[in-house]
Coordinates of C-alpha atoms in Angstrom, one line a residue:
M1 CA -13.3 2.9 -44.4
P2 CA -15.1 -0.4 -45.5
E3 CA -12.8 -3.6 -46.1
G4 CA -13.9 -3.8 -49.7
S5 CA -12.8 -0.1 -50.4
Q6 CA -9.3 -0.6 -48.7
R7 CA -8.7 -3.9 -51.0
L8 CA -9.7 -1.7 -54.1
I9 CA -7.3 1.1 -53.0
S10 CA -4.8 -1.4 -52.5
F11 CA -5.4 -3.0 -55.9
W12 CA -5.1 0.3 -57.8
V13 CA -2.1 1.4 -56.0
G14 CA -0.3 -1.8 -56.5
T15 CA -1.5 -1.6 -60.3
V16 CA 0.2 1.8 -60.7
L17 CA 3.3 1.0 -58.9
T18 CA 3.8 -2.2 -61.1
G19 CA 3.2 -0.2 -64.3
L20 CA 5.8 2.3 -63.1
A21 CA 8.2 -0.4 -62.2
I22 CA 7.7 -2.1 -65.6
L23 CA 8.3 1.1 -67.5
A24 CA 11.1 2.5 -65.4
P25 CA 14.0 0.9 -67.5
F26 CA 13.0 2.8 -70.6
G27 CA 12.9 6.1 -68.9
V28 CA 15.7 6.1 -66.3
N29 CA 19.5 5.6 -66.6
E30 CA 21.6 2.6 -65.2
Y31 CA 22.2 4.2 -61.9
Y32 CA 18.6 4.6 -61.0
Q33 CA 17.8 1.2 -62.7
S34 CA 20.3 -0.4 -60.6
F35 CA 19.0 1.6 -57.4
L36 CA 15.3 0.1 -58.2
L37 CA 16.9 -3.2 -58.6
Q38 CA 18.3 -2.9 -54.8
V39 CA 15.0 -1.8 -53.5
F40 CA 13.4 -4.7 -55.0
L41 CA 15.9 -7.1 -53.5
V42 CA 15.0 -5.4 -50.3
V43 CA 11.4 -5.8 -50.5
A44 CA 11.5 -9.3 -51.5
L45 CA 13.8 -10.3 -48.7
A46 CA 11.8 -8.3 -46.2
Q47 CA 8.4 -9.9 -47.2
A48 CA 10.1 -13.4 -47.1
W49 CA 11.0 -12.6 -43.3
N50 CA 7.6 -11.0 -42.8
L51 CA 6.2 -14.3 -43.9
I52 CA 7.5 -16.5 -41.3
S53 CA 8.5 -13.9 -38.4
G54 CA 5.7 -11.3 -39.1
M55 CA 3.0 -13.9 -39.4
T56 CA 3.9 -16.3 -36.7
G57 CA 6.3 -14.3 -34.2
Y58 CA 9.2 -16.5 -34.6
V59 CA 11.9 -14.0 -35.1
S60 CA 14.5 -15.3 -37.7
F61 CA 18.1 -14.1 -37.4
G62 CA 19.5 -16.6 -40.2
H63 CA 17.6 -15.9 -43.4
A64 CA 20.5 -14.7 -45.2
A65 CA 21.7 -18.4 -45.0
F66 CA 18.9 -19.0 -47.6
F67 CA 20.2 -16.1 -49.5
G68 CA 23.7 -17.4 -49.5
V69 CA 22.6 -20.7 -50.6
G70 CA 20.8 -19.3 -53.4
A71 CA 23.6 -17.2 -54.5
Y72 CA 26.1 -20.1 -54.3
A73 CA 23.9 -22.3 -56.3
G74 CA 23.3 -19.6 -59.1
A75 CA 26.8 -18.8 -59.4
L76 CA 27.8 -22.6 -59.6
L77 CA 25.1 -23.6 -62.0
L78 CA 26.1 -20.5 -64.2
T79 CA 29.4 -21.8 -64.4
W80 CA 28.3 -25.4 -65.3
G81 CA 26.5 -24.1 -68.4
F82 CA 23.1 -23.8 -67.0
P83 CA 20.8 -20.7 -68.6
W84 CA 20.2 -17.9 -65.8
W85 CA 16.7 -18.6 -65.5
A86 CA 17.4 -22.0 -64.6
A87 CA 20.0 -21.0 -62.1
I88 CA 17.3 -18.6 -60.4
L89 CA 14.7 -21.5 -60.2
H90 CA 17.3 -24.1 -58.8
G91 CA 18.5 -21.5 -56.1
A92 CA 15.1 -21.1 -55.0
G93 CA 14.4 -25.1 -54.8
I94 CA 17.5 -25.8 -53.0
A95 CA 17.1 -23.3 -50.4
A96 CA 13.6 -24.6 -49.8
L97 CA 14.7 -28.1 -49.8
L98 CA 17.2 -27.1 -47.2
A99 CA 14.4 -25.4 -45.1
V100 CA 12.2 -28.5 -45.1
P101 CA 14.5 -30.4 -42.5
L102 CA 15.8 -27.2 -40.5
G103 CA 12.3 -26.3 -40.2
F104 CA 11.3 -29.6 -38.4
L105 CA 14.2 -29.0 -36.3
T106 CA 14.2 -25.5 -35.3
L107 CA 10.6 -24.6 -35.3
R108 CA 10.2 -26.9 -32.0
L109 CA 12.1 -24.1 -30.2
R110 CA 10.5 -20.9 -29.1
G111 CA 11.5 -17.4 -28.3
P112 CA 15.3 -16.6 -28.1
Y113 CA 16.3 -20.1 -28.5
F114 CA 14.8 -20.2 -32.2
A115 CA 16.5 -16.7 -33.0
I116 CA 19.8 -18.2 -31.5
A117 CA 19.5 -21.3 -33.8
M118 CA 18.6 -19.3 -36.7
L119 CA 21.8 -17.1 -36.3
G120 CA 24.1 -20.1 -35.8
L121 CA 22.6 -21.5 -39.3
N122 CA 23.9 -18.4 -40.9
E123 CA 27.5 -19.0 -39.2
V124 CA 27.5 -22.6 -40.3
G125 CA 26.8 -21.4 -44.0
R126 CA 29.5 -19.1 -44.0
I127 CA 32.0 -21.5 -42.5
V128 CA 31.0 -24.5 -44.9
A129 CA 31.4 -21.8 -48.2
T130 CA 35.0 -20.9 -46.6
L131 CA 36.1 -24.5 -46.0
W132 CA 34.5 -26.4 -49.0
V133 CA 37.1 -25.1 -51.3
D134 CA 36.7 -27.8 -54.1
V135 CA 33.1 -26.5 -54.8
T136 CA 32.8 -22.9 -53.3
R137 CA 36.5 -21.8 -54.1
G138 CA 36.7 -20.9 -50.5
G139 CA 37.4 -17.2 -49.5
T140 CA 38.5 -16.4 -53.3
G141 CA 35.0 -16.6 -54.1
F142 CA 33.4 -16.8 -57.3
T143 CA 33.9 -14.1 -60.1
L144 CA 31.3 -14.8 -62.8
S145 CA 32.3 -14.0 -66.6
P146 CA 30.1 -11.3 -68.3
A147 CA 29.4 -14.0 -70.9
L148 CA 27.6 -16.0 -68.6
L149 CA 25.5 -13.1 -67.1
P150 CA 22.2 -11.9 -68.4
S151 CA 21.6 -8.0 -69.2
L152 CA 20.9 -5.7 -66.7
D153 CA 17.2 -5.4 -68.1
M154 CA 16.8 -9.1 -67.4
K155 CA 18.3 -8.8 -63.9
Y156 CA 16.1 -5.8 -63.1
F157 CA 12.9 -7.8 -64.4
S158 CA 13.9 -10.9 -62.6
M159 CA 14.2 -9.2 -59.3
F160 CA 11.2 -7.2 -59.7
G161 CA 9.3 -10.3 -60.4
L162 CA 10.5 -11.8 -57.3
A163 CA 9.5 -8.6 -55.3
L164 CA 6.0 -8.8 -56.9
A165 CA 5.7 -12.5 -56.2
A166 CA 6.9 -12.2 -52.6
T167 CA 4.1 -9.6 -52.3
L168 CA 1.5 -11.3 -53.5
L169 CA 2.4 -14.4 -51.8
V170 CA 1.9 -12.4 -48.6
A171 CA -0.9 -10.9 -49.5
W172 CA -2.6 -14.2 -50.3
V173 CA -1.4 -15.6 -47.0
H174 CA -2.6 -12.8 -45.1
R175 CA -6.0 -13.0 -46.3
S176 CA -6.5 -16.8 -46.4
R177 CA -7.3 -19.4 -43.7
F178 CA -3.5 -20.4 -43.4
G179 CA -2.7 -16.8 -42.6
L180 CA -5.4 -16.6 -39.9
E181 CA -3.7 -19.6 -38.4
L182 CA -0.2 -18.3 -38.5
R183 CA -1.7 -15.1 -36.8
A184 CA -3.4 -17.5 -34.2
I185 CA 0.1 -19.1 -33.6
R186 CA 1.7 -15.6 -33.0
E187 CA -0.9 -14.5 -30.6
D188 CA -1.1 -17.8 -28.4
E189 CA 0.4 -20.9 -29.7
E190 CA -1.0 -23.3 -26.9
A191 CA -4.5 -21.9 -27.4
A192 CA -4.4 -22.5 -31.3
E193 CA -3.4 -26.1 -30.6
M194 CA -6.2 -26.6 -28.5
V195 CA -9.0 -25.2 -30.9
G196 CA -7.3 -27.7 -33.8
V197 CA -4.6 -25.5 -35.5
N198 CA -2.0 -28.1 -37.0
T199 CA 0.7 -25.6 -35.6
T200 CA 3.8 -27.6 -36.7
R201 CA 2.6 -28.4 -40.6
N202 CA 1.8 -24.5 -40.7
K203 CA 4.9 -23.2 -39.4
V204 CA 7.0 -25.4 -41.6
T205 CA 5.0 -24.5 -44.5
A206 CA 5.5 -20.8 -43.7
F207 CA 8.9 -21.2 -43.3
V208 CA 9.7 -23.3 -46.2
L209 CA 7.8 -20.6 -48.5
S210 CA 9.9 -17.8 -46.7
A211 CA 13.2 -19.7 -47.7
L212 CA 12.2 -19.9 -51.7
I213 CA 12.3 -16.0 -52.1
P214 CA 15.9 -15.6 -50.4
G215 CA 17.1 -18.5 -52.4
A216 CA 16.0 -17.0 -55.7
V217 CA 17.0 -13.3 -54.7
G218 CA 20.5 -14.8 -54.1
A219 CA 20.8 -16.4 -57.3
V220 CA 19.9 -13.0 -59.0
Y221 CA 22.2 -11.1 -56.7
A222 CA 25.1 -13.2 -57.6
M223 CA 24.6 -12.3 -61.5
Y224 CA 24.0 -8.7 -60.5
T225 CA 27.4 -8.4 -58.7
S226 CA 29.0 -11.0 -60.6
Y227 CA 31.3 -11.8 -57.9
I228 CA 30.3 -13.4 -54.4
N229 CA 32.4 -14.8 -51.7
P230 CA 31.4 -16.1 -48.0
S231 CA 31.4 -12.7 -46.4
S232 CA 29.0 -11.4 -49.1
A233 CA 26.7 -14.2 -49.5
F234 CA 26.4 -15.0 -45.9
D235 CA 26.4 -11.3 -44.5
H236 CA 25.0 -10.9 -41.0
A237 CA 23.9 -7.3 -41.8
R238 CA 21.6 -8.8 -44.4
N239 CA 19.4 -10.3 -41.7
I240 CA 19.4 -7.0 -39.5
E241 CA 18.4 -5.4 -43.1
M242 CA 15.5 -7.6 -43.3
I243 CA 14.3 -7.1 -39.8
V244 CA 14.8 -3.4 -39.5
V245 CA 12.7 -3.0 -43.1
V246 CA 9.6 -4.9 -41.9
L247 CA 9.7 -3.2 -38.4
F248 CA 10.1 0.2 -40.0
G249 CA 7.2 -0.3 -42.3
G250 CA 4.9 -2.5 -40.4
S251 CA 5.5 -6.4 -39.1
G252 CA 2.9 -8.8 -40.3
T253 CA 1.0 -6.4 -43.1
V254 CA 1.3 -6.5 -47.0
W255 CA 2.4 -3.1 -47.4
G256 CA 4.8 -2.4 -44.4
P257 CA 7.9 -4.1 -46.4
I258 CA 7.2 -2.2 -49.3
I259 CA 7.0 1.0 -47.5
G260 CA 9.7 0.1 -45.2
A261 CA 12.2 -0.8 -48.2
A262 CA 11.4 2.2 -50.0
T263 CA 11.7 4.7 -47.2
V264 CA 14.8 3.1 -45.7
M265 CA 16.8 2.8 -49.0
V266 CA 15.9 6.4 -50.0
L267 CA 17.2 7.6 -46.6
R268 CA 20.3 5.5 -46.9
E269 CA 21.0 7.0 -50.3
M270 CA 20.6 10.6 -49.2
L271 CA 22.4 10.2 -46.2
W272 CA 25.1 8.3 -48.1
A273 CA 25.5 11.3 -50.3
Q274 CA 25.4 13.8 -47.4
F275 CA 27.4 12.0 -44.8
P276 CA 29.3 9.2 -46.5
A277 CA 31.8 8.5 -43.5
A278 CA 28.8 8.4 -41.1
H279 CA 25.5 7.6 -42.9
L280 CA 25.1 4.0 -41.4
A281 CA 25.4 5.3 -37.5
A282 CA 22.9 8.3 -38.7
L283 CA 20.6 5.8 -40.2
G284 CA 20.6 3.4 -37.4
V285 CA 20.0 6.2 -34.8
L286 CA 17.0 7.2 -37.2
L287 CA 15.8 3.8 -37.2
L288 CA 16.2 3.2 -33.5
I289 CA 13.9 6.4 -32.9
V290 CA 11.5 5.0 -35.1
V291 CA 11.3 1.4 -33.8
L292 CA 11.2 3.1 -30.2
Y293 CA 8.4 5.6 -30.9
L294 CA 6.4 3.9 -33.6
P295 CA 6.4 0.2 -32.8
G296 CA 3.5 -0.7 -35.4
G297 CA 5.7 1.0 -38.2
L298 CA 4.9 3.6 -40.8
V299 CA 1.6 1.5 -41.4
S300 CA 0.3 2.2 -38.1
I301 CA 0.1 6.1 -38.7
V302 CA -2.5 5.5 -41.4
R303 CA -4.4 2.6 -39.1
E304 CA -4.6 5.3 -36.3
R305 CA -5.8 8.0 -38.6
Q306 CA -8.8 5.7 -39.7
Q307 CA -9.3 4.9 -36.1
R308 CA -9.8 8.4 -35.1
R309 CA -12.6 9.3 -38.2
P310 CA -15.9 9.9 -36.3
D311 CA -17.5 7.4 -39.0
A312 CA -15.0 4.5 -38.1
R313 CA -16.8 1.5 -36.7
P314 CA -15.1 0.0 -33.5
G315 CA -12.4 -2.7 -34.5
E316 CA -12.3 -1.5 -38.2
S317 CA -8.7 -1.6 -39.5
P318 CA -7.1 -0.6 -42.9

């Protein structure tokens, strides 16, 4: 299929899904609205992880740290009298500011060393939140008064807006020269440097952009749950969730995190309803099978079918 047709299909599918997401609160009850909000949360976080790890190949096990920083920033600012939308913006900004020095320090490391450094970052965030009792209230955590919180509709549209913004950002990066240079770094960083790619600048820029989104999402999450503590804000399982969703859908693609998040969340909900005591184990086994036998993710099924078409040109991709 020609590239122009693929973009047209993506545009209309995206427009229809956006319209359905906007209309959903007017036609579903609070349970389904909350479920969709959680799907958007996972989409936004997966796109953020996809931006740095899917594009550059630098696998991060610590992006939950930016989520936790944003959650605490949002909770603190709400208690200090800031409006909810300002708390979201500040959560994103603080996470991005934190990512600048961290990016310069950690992106010098490669392979497992970068992954371990990021894993340590998440643990440092949890310990600081636990020990800095005067600001974070330590292990007791924050309970936000309902009077400070926006309505469920506002939280829903905030999370949807973040998921949409993250997807559009990844789509822009994917089709830009910047995205091309990031993929060149993923394939062979030394070769990319030899042809004039500023690898340090590109990696740090992608890292900071990928930290903005979890920071804002963390602030909305604090408003959604109305309670956070170090364990929930800096939860290691959230890192695993980002990675699994992206690998399940298709790493380095625009639609992969969306397909992965929707599929994983629906499967998790169905398994939880049928097997409440073993749903996480069953889902883990299912994901392991898919990752082992479908390394390109669900998006690769469409790609392989198109490449088998008799009129497909060599090298043509969806």
